[in-house]
Amino acid sequence: HGLGRWLSQQLKPIVTALPSYVASSSKLVDLLKKQQFDPTRKISLFTCDATSMYTNICTDHALRVVTTYLRLHKPVANIGAIINGLD
């Protein structure tokens, strides 16, 4: 599907620029190793393994959230074309 591939190409640089984006679990480990934690404080790290995550996302809701984000933040010049593709 050409439109899906194009949208993926357009959205990837937007997603990877988000401060919350972590490319992989090994990248997360690298980020955590660079952190300096106070040894006198108790710190907990909680993890989970997502199973069938994408099939459990409500597509209509996800599209509304992504479209709203794009309209508010306008992270790239061709935002109108991306939103039209999502509609």
XYZ file of C-alpha atoms in Angstrom, residues 26-65:
40
model
C 19.438 -1.707 24.275
C 19.191 2.061 23.693
C 17.204 2.342 26.921
C 19.944 0.454 28.778
C 22.533 2.839 27.297
C 20.493 5.855 28.419
C 20.081 4.454 31.929
C 23.812 3.725 32.217
C 24.525 7.411 31.547
C 22.236 8.564 34.347
C 23.589 9.461 37.745
C 21.283 8.214 40.450
C 21.497 9.208 44.091
C 22.777 6.059 45.852
C 21.002 7.045 49.065
C 17.585 6.914 47.433
C 15.619 3.813 46.611
C 14.902 3.647 42.890
C 12.597 1.228 41.125
C 12.340 0.415 37.453
C 9.165 -1.215 36.212
C 9.026 -2.908 32.842
C 6.462 -4.794 30.852
C 6.283 -6.752 27.662
C 3.562 -5.642 25.289
C 1.803 -8.486 23.535
C -0.357 -7.710 20.514
C -0.061 -4.024 21.355
C -1.033 -2.663 17.943
C -4.071 -4.869 17.540
C -5.402 -3.503 20.841
C -5.126 0.168 19.849
C -8.409 1.760 18.810
C -7.565 2.986 15.304
C -10.122 5.817 15.231
C -8.911 7.191 18.557
C -5.249 6.852 17.546
C -5.850 8.738 14.291
C -7.630 11.540 16.183
C -4.764 11.831 18.665
